[in-house]
mmCIF file of C-alpha atoms and ligand atoms in Angstrom:
data_model
loop_
_atom_site.group_PDB
_atom_site.id
_atom_site.type_symbol
_atom_site.label_atom_id
_atom_site.label_comp_id
_atom_site.label_asym_id
_atom_site.label_seq_id
_atom_site.Cartn_x
_atom_site.Cartn_y
_atom_site.Cartn_z
ATOM 1 C CA MET A 290 -18.458 10.904 -2.366
ATOM 2 C CA ALA A 291 -20.882 8.791 -0.269
ATOM 3 C CA ALA A 292 -19.956 5.280 0.796
ATOM 4 C CA PRO A 293 -21.066 3.357 -2.225
ATOM 5 C CA LEU A 294 -20.911 -0.182 -0.885
ATOM 6 C CA PRO A 295 -21.755 -2.292 2.111
ATOM 7 C CA GLY A 296 -18.734 -3.333 4.148
ATOM 8 C CA VAL A 297 -15.853 -1.904 6.057
ATOM 9 C CA ALA A 298 -12.912 0.035 4.675
ATOM 10 C CA ILE A 299 -9.681 -1.347 6.104
ATOM 11 C CA ILE A 300 -6.810 1.111 6.252
ATOM 12 C CA THR A 301 -3.447 -0.259 7.273
ATOM 13 C CA GLY A 302 -0.589 2.046 8.403
ATOM 14 C CA ALA A 303 -3.386 4.344 9.494
ATOM 15 C CA ALA A 304 -1.219 6.213 11.960
ATOM 16 C CA GLY A 305 1.245 7.148 9.232
ATOM 17 C CA GLY A 306 1.229 10.159 6.946
ATOM 18 C CA ILE A 307 -0.543 8.629 3.986
ATOM 19 C CA GLY A 308 -2.634 6.247 6.118
ATOM 20 C CA ALA A 309 -4.049 9.053 8.296
ATOM 21 C CA ALA A 310 -4.993 11.044 5.222
ATOM 22 C CA CYS A 311 -6.771 7.997 3.851
ATOM 23 C CA ALA A 312 -8.592 7.514 7.141
ATOM 24 C CA ALA A 313 -9.784 11.159 7.074
ATOM 25 C CA ARG A 314 -10.889 10.943 3.432
ATOM 26 C CA PHE A 315 -12.709 7.609 3.774
ATOM 27 C CA VAL A 316 -14.495 8.575 6.953
ATOM 28 C CA ALA A 317 -15.592 11.826 5.308
ATOM 29 C CA ASP A 318 -16.932 9.714 2.401
ATOM 30 C CA GLY A 319 -19.076 7.787 4.901
ATOM 31 C CA TRP A 320 -17.164 4.505 5.136
ATOM 32 C CA PRO A 321 -17.096 2.548 8.388
ATOM 33 C CA LEU A 322 -13.427 2.085 9.101
ATOM 34 C CA LEU A 323 -11.118 -0.538 10.574
ATOM 35 C CA LEU A 324 -7.830 1.245 11.165
ATOM 36 C CA CYS A 325 -4.690 -0.861 11.650
ATOM 37 C CA ASP A 326 -1.179 0.106 12.658
ATOM 38 C CA LEU A 327 1.763 -1.190 14.613
ATOM 39 C CA HIS A 328 1.431 1.373 17.360
ATOM 40 C CA ALA A 329 -1.712 1.523 19.475
ATOM 41 C CA ALA A 330 -1.331 5.046 20.940
ATOM 42 C CA PRO A 331 -1.237 7.063 17.695
ATOM 43 C CA LEU A 332 -3.898 4.800 16.263
ATOM 44 C CA GLU A 333 -6.276 5.523 19.119
ATOM 45 C CA ALA A 334 -5.394 9.245 18.947
ATOM 46 C CA LEU A 335 -6.302 9.261 15.257
ATOM 47 C CA ALA A 336 -9.549 7.444 15.791
ATOM 48 C CA ALA A 337 -10.459 9.978 18.491
ATOM 49 C CA THR A 338 -9.865 12.902 16.088
ATOM 50 C CA LEU A 339 -12.008 11.497 13.247
ATOM 51 C CA ALA A 340 -15.477 13.045 13.256
ATOM 52 C CA ALA A 341 -17.364 9.796 13.110
ATOM 53 C CA GLY A 342 -20.664 8.387 14.309
ATOM 54 C CA PRO A 343 -20.905 5.714 16.985
ATOM 55 C CA GLY A 344 -19.233 2.484 15.896
ATOM 56 C CA GLN A 345 -17.929 3.989 12.688
ATOM 57 C CA VAL A 346 -14.260 3.637 13.532
ATOM 58 C CA ALA A 347 -12.661 0.506 14.969
ATOM 59 C CA THR A 348 -8.963 -0.037 15.532
ATOM 60 C CA LEU A 349 -6.559 -2.943 15.480
ATOM 61 C CA ALA A 350 -2.998 -2.464 16.725
ATOM 62 C CA GLY A 351 -0.424 -5.063 15.783
ATOM 63 C CA ASP A 352 2.493 -6.017 13.571
ATOM 64 C CA ILE A 353 1.158 -6.719 10.100
ATOM 65 C CA ALA A 354 4.185 -8.943 9.496
ATOM 66 C CA ASP A 355 3.280 -11.233 12.377
ATOM 67 C CA PRO A 356 1.860 -14.449 10.898
ATOM 68 C CA ALA A 357 -0.859 -14.217 13.570
ATOM 69 C CA PHE A 358 -2.041 -10.854 12.224
ATOM 70 C CA PRO A 359 -4.502 -12.263 9.673
ATOM 71 C CA ASP A 360 -6.392 -14.107 12.412
ATOM 72 C CA ALA A 361 -6.518 -10.882 14.486
ATOM 73 C CA LEU A 362 -7.861 -8.994 11.446
ATOM 74 C CA VAL A 363 -10.542 -11.620 10.853
ATOM 75 C CA ALA A 364 -11.550 -11.366 14.567
ATOM 76 C CA ALA A 365 -11.676 -7.560 14.371
ATOM 77 C CA LEU A 366 -13.949 -7.754 11.302
ATOM 78 C CA ALA A 367 -16.411 -9.738 13.438
ATOM 79 C CA GLY A 368 -18.070 -11.151 10.336
ATOM 80 C CA ARG A 369 -18.505 -7.840 8.548
ATOM 81 C CA PRO A 370 -17.670 -7.910 4.818
ATOM 82 C CA ILE A 371 -14.933 -5.736 3.366
ATOM 83 C CA GLY A 372 -15.851 -2.959 0.959
ATOM 84 C CA ALA A 373 -12.437 -1.359 0.493
ATOM 85 C CA VAL A 374 -8.846 -1.714 1.580
ATOM 86 C CA VAL A 375 -6.101 0.832 1.462
ATOM 87 C CA HIS A 376 -2.913 -0.925 2.502
ATOM 88 C CA THR A 377 -0.332 1.791 3.324
ATOM 89 C CA ALA A 378 1.618 -0.031 6.084
ATOM 90 C CA GLY A 379 5.190 -0.279 4.916
ATOM 91 C CA ILE A 380 8.756 0.528 5.824
ATOM 92 C CA THR A 381 11.455 2.472 3.904
ATOM 93 C CA PRO A 382 15.181 1.853 3.535
ATOM 94 C CA THR A 383 16.301 3.884 6.508
ATOM 95 C CA MET A 384 13.917 2.001 8.854
ATOM 96 C CA ALA A 385 15.063 -1.624 8.799
ATOM 97 C CA GLU A 386 17.338 -4.295 7.337
ATOM 98 C CA ALA A 387 16.617 -5.867 3.983
ATOM 99 C CA ASP A 388 14.903 -9.028 5.219
ATOM 100 C CA ARG A 389 12.513 -7.070 7.455
ATOM 101 C CA ILE A 390 11.634 -4.749 4.551
ATOM 102 C CA LEU A 391 10.709 -7.684 2.388
ATOM 103 C CA ALA A 392 8.787 -9.320 5.278
ATOM 104 C CA VAL A 393 6.712 -6.187 6.027
ATOM 105 C CA ASN A 394 6.284 -4.786 2.509
ATOM 106 C CA TYR A 395 5.746 -8.031 0.605
ATOM 107 C CA ASP A 396 5.129 -11.092 2.775
ATOM 108 C CA ALA A 397 2.623 -9.307 4.979
ATOM 109 C CA THR A 398 0.854 -7.941 1.885
ATOM 110 C CA VAL A 399 0.402 -11.407 0.445
ATOM 111 C CA ARG A 400 -1.150 -12.600 3.685
ATOM 112 C CA LEU A 401 -3.401 -9.498 3.854
ATOM 113 C CA VAL A 402 -4.668 -10.148 0.356
ATOM 114 C CA GLU A 403 -5.429 -13.743 1.325
ATOM 115 C CA VAL A 404 -7.690 -12.479 4.101
ATOM 116 C CA VAL A 405 -9.344 -9.851 1.974
ATOM 117 C CA ARG A 406 -10.104 -11.813 -1.197
ATOM 118 C CA PRO A 407 -12.760 -14.181 0.207
ATOM 119 C CA ARG A 408 -14.392 -11.363 2.224
ATOM 120 C CA ILE A 409 -14.599 -8.525 -0.265
ATOM 121 C CA VAL A 410 -18.019 -7.500 -1.509
ATOM 122 C CA GLU A 411 -19.099 -7.286 -5.160
ATOM 123 C CA GLY A 412 -17.746 -3.995 -6.466
ATOM 124 C CA GLY A 413 -15.181 -3.748 -3.687
ATOM 125 C CA CYS A 414 -11.582 -2.739 -4.270
ATOM 126 C CA ALA A 415 -8.252 -3.374 -2.538
ATOM 127 C CA VAL A 416 -5.587 -0.707 -3.091
ATOM 128 C CA LEU A 417 -2.028 -1.695 -2.288
ATOM 129 C CA ILE A 418 0.442 1.189 -1.840
ATOM 130 C CA ALA A 419 3.573 0.437 -3.842
ATOM 131 C CA SER A 420 6.081 3.160 -4.788
ATOM 132 C CA MET A 421 7.461 4.906 -7.843
ATOM 133 C CA SER A 422 10.772 3.275 -6.884
ATOM 134 C CA ALA A 423 9.242 0.049 -8.154
ATOM 135 C CA TYR A 424 9.761 1.447 -11.666
ATOM 136 C CA MET A 425 13.474 1.927 -11.055
ATOM 137 C CA VAL A 426 14.072 -1.824 -10.798
ATOM 138 C CA VAL A 427 15.087 -2.749 -14.371
ATOM 139 C CA SER A 428 16.186 -6.349 -14.332
ATOM 140 C CA PRO A 429 14.772 -9.317 -16.285
ATOM 141 C CA GLU A 430 16.123 -11.655 -13.565
ATOM 142 C CA ILE A 431 14.293 -9.823 -10.786
ATOM 143 C CA ASP A 432 11.063 -9.666 -12.836
ATOM 144 C CA ALA A 433 11.349 -13.370 -13.587
ATOM 145 C CA ALA A 434 11.729 -14.100 -9.837
ATOM 146 C CA ILE A 435 8.778 -11.869 -8.981
ATOM 147 C CA ASP A 436 6.621 -13.338 -11.716
ATOM 148 C CA ALA A 437 7.384 -16.860 -10.538
ATOM 149 C CA LEU A 438 5.866 -16.097 -7.062
ATOM 150 C CA THR A 439 2.515 -17.619 -6.198
ATOM 151 C CA ALA A 440 0.142 -16.882 -3.354
ATOM 152 C CA ALA A 441 1.824 -19.683 -1.410
ATOM 153 C CA ASP A 442 5.305 -18.111 -1.654
ATOM 154 C CA ASP A 443 7.026 -15.652 0.560
ATOM 155 C CA SER A 444 9.893 -13.374 -0.508
ATOM 156 C CA THR A 445 12.670 -15.960 0.057
ATOM 157 C CA SER A 446 13.482 -16.172 -3.665
ATOM 158 C CA LEU A 447 13.879 -12.355 -3.837
ATOM 159 C CA ARG A 448 16.432 -12.176 -1.072
ATOM 160 C CA PRO A 449 19.462 -12.830 -3.278
ATOM 161 C CA PHE A 450 18.565 -9.648 -5.194
ATOM 162 C CA ALA A 451 17.978 -7.568 -2.050
ATOM 163 C CA ALA A 452 21.349 -7.450 -0.377
ATOM 164 C CA SER A 453 20.775 -4.017 1.198
ATOM 165 C CA PRO A 454 17.714 -1.986 2.314
ATOM 166 C CA GLN A 455 18.192 0.244 -0.776
ATOM 167 C CA TYR A 456 17.625 -2.734 -3.047
ATOM 168 C CA ALA A 457 15.058 -4.484 -0.819
ATOM 169 C CA TYR A 458 12.693 -1.527 -0.782
ATOM 170 C CA PRO A 459 12.141 -1.044 -4.544
ATOM 171 C CA ILE A 460 12.094 -4.819 -5.103
ATOM 172 C CA SER A 461 9.498 -5.276 -2.376
ATOM 173 C CA LYS A 462 7.341 -2.571 -3.968
ATOM 174 C CA ARG A 463 7.733 -3.983 -7.465
ATOM 175 C CA ALA A 464 6.556 -7.293 -6.087
ATOM 176 C CA VAL A 465 3.571 -5.563 -4.523
ATOM 177 C CA MET A 466 2.716 -3.906 -7.846
ATOM 178 C CA ARG A 467 2.896 -7.243 -9.650
ATOM 179 C CA LEU A 468 0.837 -8.869 -6.857
ATOM 180 C CA ALA A 469 -2.045 -6.551 -7.756
ATOM 181 C CA ALA A 470 -1.780 -7.702 -11.375
ATOM 182 C CA ARG A 471 -1.567 -11.373 -10.412
ATOM 183 C CA GLU A 472 -4.549 -11.149 -8.124
ATOM 184 C CA ALA A 473 -6.894 -9.277 -10.492
ATOM 185 C CA PRO A 474 -8.443 -12.467 -12.019
ATOM 186 C CA ALA A 475 -9.245 -13.932 -8.552
ATOM 187 C CA PHE A 476 -10.747 -10.594 -7.396
ATOM 188 C CA GLY A 477 -12.567 -10.358 -10.698
ATOM 189 C CA ALA A 478 -14.138 -13.717 -10.088
ATOM 190 C CA ARG A 479 -15.816 -12.075 -7.058
ATOM 191 C CA LYS A 480 -16.720 -9.009 -9.161
ATOM 192 C CA ALA A 481 -14.205 -7.090 -7.100
ATOM 193 C CA ARG A 482 -11.009 -5.271 -8.028
ATOM 194 C CA ILE A 483 -7.435 -4.799 -6.880
ATOM 195 C CA MET A 484 -5.023 -2.049 -7.812
ATOM 196 C CA SER A 485 -1.780 -0.570 -6.616
ATOM 197 C CA ILE A 486 -0.861 3.080 -6.320
ATOM 198 C CA SER A 487 2.757 4.199 -6.676
ATOM 199 C CA PRO A 488 3.239 7.446 -4.829
ATOM 200 C CA GLY A 489 6.061 9.751 -5.902
ATOM 201 C CA MET A 490 7.565 11.906 -3.173
ATOM 202 C CA ILE A 491 4.808 12.621 -0.676
ATOM 203 C CA ASP A 492 5.293 14.982 2.220
ATOM 204 C CA THR A 493 5.303 12.692 5.265
ATOM 205 C CA LYS A 494 7.772 12.230 8.111
ATOM 206 C CA ALA A 495 8.977 9.022 6.501
ATOM 207 C CA ALA A 496 9.738 10.690 3.210
ATOM 208 C CA ARG A 497 11.513 13.604 4.911
ATOM 209 C CA ALA A 498 13.688 11.108 6.791
ATOM 210 C CA GLU A 499 14.633 9.464 3.439
ATOM 211 C CA GLN A 500 15.323 12.944 1.989
ATOM 212 C CA ALA A 501 17.662 13.700 4.908
ATOM 213 C CA ALA A 502 19.506 10.412 4.337
ATOM 214 C CA SER A 503 20.036 10.662 0.589
ATOM 215 C CA SER A 504 20.629 13.421 -1.951
ATOM 216 C CA GLN A 505 18.755 11.333 -4.536
ATOM 217 C CA MET A 506 15.357 12.722 -3.469
ATOM 218 C CA ASP A 507 16.479 16.322 -3.974
ATOM 219 C CA ALA A 508 17.594 15.373 -7.482
ATOM 220 C CA MET A 509 14.232 13.760 -8.142
ATOM 221 C CA LEU A 510 12.400 16.800 -6.835
ATOM 222 C CA LEU A 511 14.221 18.953 -9.380
ATOM 223 C CA LYS A 512 13.020 16.596 -12.100
ATOM 224 C CA THR A 513 9.378 16.438 -10.937
ATOM 225 C CA PRO A 514 7.214 18.306 -13.464
ATOM 226 C CA LEU A 515 4.988 19.714 -10.689
ATOM 227 C CA SER A 516 8.127 20.819 -8.768
ATOM 228 C CA ARG A 517 6.851 19.903 -5.287
ATOM 229 C CA PHE A 518 6.235 17.071 -2.903
ATOM 230 C CA GLY A 519 2.778 15.596 -3.117
ATOM 231 C CA GLU A 520 0.373 15.859 -0.185
ATOM 232 C CA PRO A 521 -0.876 12.715 1.604
ATOM 233 C CA SER A 522 -4.412 13.850 0.756
ATOM 234 C CA GLU A 523 -3.564 13.482 -2.921
ATOM 235 C CA ILE A 524 -2.834 9.793 -2.438
ATOM 236 C CA ALA A 525 -6.028 9.472 -0.378
ATOM 237 C CA ALA A 526 -8.032 11.082 -3.203
ATOM 238 C CA ALA A 527 -6.645 8.580 -5.711
ATOM 239 C CA ALA A 528 -7.437 5.687 -3.373
ATOM 240 C CA ALA A 529 -10.993 7.041 -2.783
ATOM 241 C CA PHE A 530 -11.490 7.193 -6.543
ATOM 242 C CA LEU A 531 -10.253 3.629 -7.037
ATOM 243 C CA CYS A 532 -12.549 2.372 -4.282
ATOM 244 C CA SER A 533 -15.562 4.179 -5.742
ATOM 245 C CA PRO A 534 -18.027 3.076 -8.462
ATOM 246 C CA ALA A 535 -16.378 5.680 -10.706
ATOM 247 C CA ALA A 536 -13.488 3.251 -11.086
ATOM 248 C CA SER A 537 -15.723 0.177 -11.597
ATOM 249 C CA PHE A 538 -13.802 -1.089 -14.671
ATOM 250 C CA VAL A 539 -10.316 -0.372 -13.324
ATOM 251 C CA SER A 540 -8.339 -3.340 -12.006
ATOM 252 C CA GLY A 541 -5.001 -5.145 -11.964
ATOM 253 C CA ARG A 542 -2.785 -2.154 -12.678
ATOM 254 C CA ASP A 543 -0.605 0.413 -10.997
ATOM 255 C CA MET A 544 -1.567 4.063 -10.836
ATOM 256 C CA PRO A 545 1.431 6.371 -10.315
ATOM 257 C CA VAL A 546 0.559 9.516 -8.372
ATOM 258 C CA ASP A 547 3.912 11.225 -8.658
ATOM 259 C CA GLY A 548 3.577 14.732 -10.036
ATOM 260 C CA GLY A 549 4.675 13.459 -13.421
ATOM 261 C CA LEU A 550 8.109 12.240 -12.276
ATOM 262 C CA LEU A 551 8.051 8.799 -13.868
ATOM 263 C CA ALA A 552 7.007 10.307 -17.187
ATOM 264 C CA ALA A 553 9.835 12.815 -16.923
ATOM 265 C CA LEU A 554 12.259 9.982 -16.226
ATOM 266 C CA GLY A 555 10.941 8.022 -19.256
ATOM 267 C CA ARG A 556 9.627 5.133 -17.050
HETATM 268 N N1 NAD D 811 5.848 9.214 1.561
HETATM 269 C C1 NAD D 811 6.353 8.893 0.364
HETATM 270 O O1 NAD D 811 6.985 9.751 -0.303
HETATM 271 C C2 NAD D 811 6.125 7.546 -0.208
HETATM 272 C C3 NAD D 811 6.563 7.315 -1.520
HETATM 273 C C4 NAD D 811 6.376 6.065 -2.110
HETATM 274 C C5 NAD D 811 5.723 5.068 -1.374
HETATM 275 N N2 NAD D 811 5.334 5.307 -0.062
HETATM 276 C C6 NAD D 811 4.714 4.240 0.666
HETATM 277 O O2 NAD D 811 3.518 4.669 1.221
HETATM 278 C C7 NAD D 811 3.246 3.987 2.454
HETATM 279 C C8 NAD D 811 2.998 4.978 3.558
HETATM 280 O O3 NAD D 811 4.083 5.870 3.635
HETATM 281 P P1 NAD D 811 4.167 7.067 4.642
HETATM 282 O O4 NAD D 811 5.043 8.066 4.033
HETATM 283 O O5 NAD D 811 2.776 7.460 5.063
HETATM 284 O O6 NAD D 811 4.954 6.368 5.831
HETATM 285 P P2 NAD D 811 4.704 6.413 7.383
HETATM 286 O O7 NAD D 811 5.905 5.844 8.029
HETATM 287 O O8 NAD D 811 4.244 7.774 7.805
HETATM 288 O O9 NAD D 811 3.453 5.425 7.595
HETATM 289 C C9 NAD D 811 3.579 4.037 7.553
HETATM 290 C C10 NAD D 811 2.764 3.478 8.692
HETATM 291 O O10 NAD D 811 2.861 2.053 8.635
HETATM 292 C C11 NAD D 811 3.008 1.577 9.924
HETATM 293 N N3 NAD D 811 3.758 0.303 9.915
HETATM 294 C C12 NAD D 811 4.999 0.120 9.587
HETATM 295 N N4 NAD D 811 5.326 -1.143 9.762
HETATM 296 C C13 NAD D 811 4.234 -1.753 10.231
HETATM 297 C C14 NAD D 811 3.994 -3.118 10.637
HETATM 298 N N5 NAD D 811 4.912 -4.054 10.592
HETATM 299 N N6 NAD D 811 2.711 -3.420 11.034
HETATM 300 C C15 NAD D 811 1.773 -2.456 11.091
HETATM 301 N N7 NAD D 811 1.979 -1.205 10.699
HETATM 302 C C16 NAD D 811 3.199 -0.835 10.314
HETATM 303 C C17 NAD D 811 3.777 2.628 10.659
HETATM 304 O O11 NAD D 811 3.623 2.533 12.089
HETATM 305 C C18 NAD D 811 3.271 3.917 10.048
HETATM 306 O O12 NAD D 811 2.202 4.432 10.845
HETATM 307 C C19 NAD D 811 4.472 3.093 2.683
HETATM 308 O O13 NAD D 811 4.174 1.760 2.245
HETATM 309 C C20 NAD D 811 5.544 3.692 1.814
HETATM 310 O O14 NAD D 811 6.504 2.756 1.391
HETATM 311 C C21 NAD D 811 5.544 6.536 0.496
#
């Protein structure tokens, strides 16, 4: 799939399992990349391994949850428009306390979208990585709190529902999923699109750490119709589709890529 649009593809969490697969896929599709991650060393190592032409891959190391990150991103863009975004940076329940999970997974995503919206080209697409766990949050009160959020709000109103990392994670991801829906009209006004992808269990170090910490994932694996973990490249393929002209009328929704698990669970 050749790069269909002018503009850079931003991939956050690029040093991670899903992010690195997205970087490999998008560079193979011919996109110029701006790769972002918290850690500079693995980011530079990844950039060095990508078979890219001169200037095709730029990097930006930094904490996406730092309120100064948007300015650093704008500086790194150096005036170039954005053609695609795959926002994979995120943290799971074993990695941090509840407030940090909300700050990284939701608050930083809102600020990223604010940077992307005015700079995305016609036909461009932003893909936010949510999680199938977002479908496990079944609470009218939580949905009401999420739906009351505006672009000016952070996750403060969600904190009473997120007493532990195990609650904060799915709530943060449900808020990300609903953020894509909420932002679709504003992206549409620019003839651009925004989607979320909800991965099921994908074979990355982060997912294996969660598996080691909880028997829940083994139970879910047994229920997964395709009876296996997904590969990071399978998320990258879905993101590449969404960012291509083949998905030109697809916006504002979540796409589960989960081996059929949510269907099997009746969600
Ligand atoms: N792997 C799965 O099974 C699975 C399932 C559902 C959802 N997800 C979501 O997919 C995304 C990627 O998951 P993964 O398995 O590749 O995880 P990963 O830990 O391998 O990758 C995440 C990357 O994000 C980066 N990151 C974390 N916090 C950051 C911050 N504050 N600023 C900048 N970068 C930061 C990390 O350094 C890491 O490189 C996450 O948002 C995760 O919640 C993963």
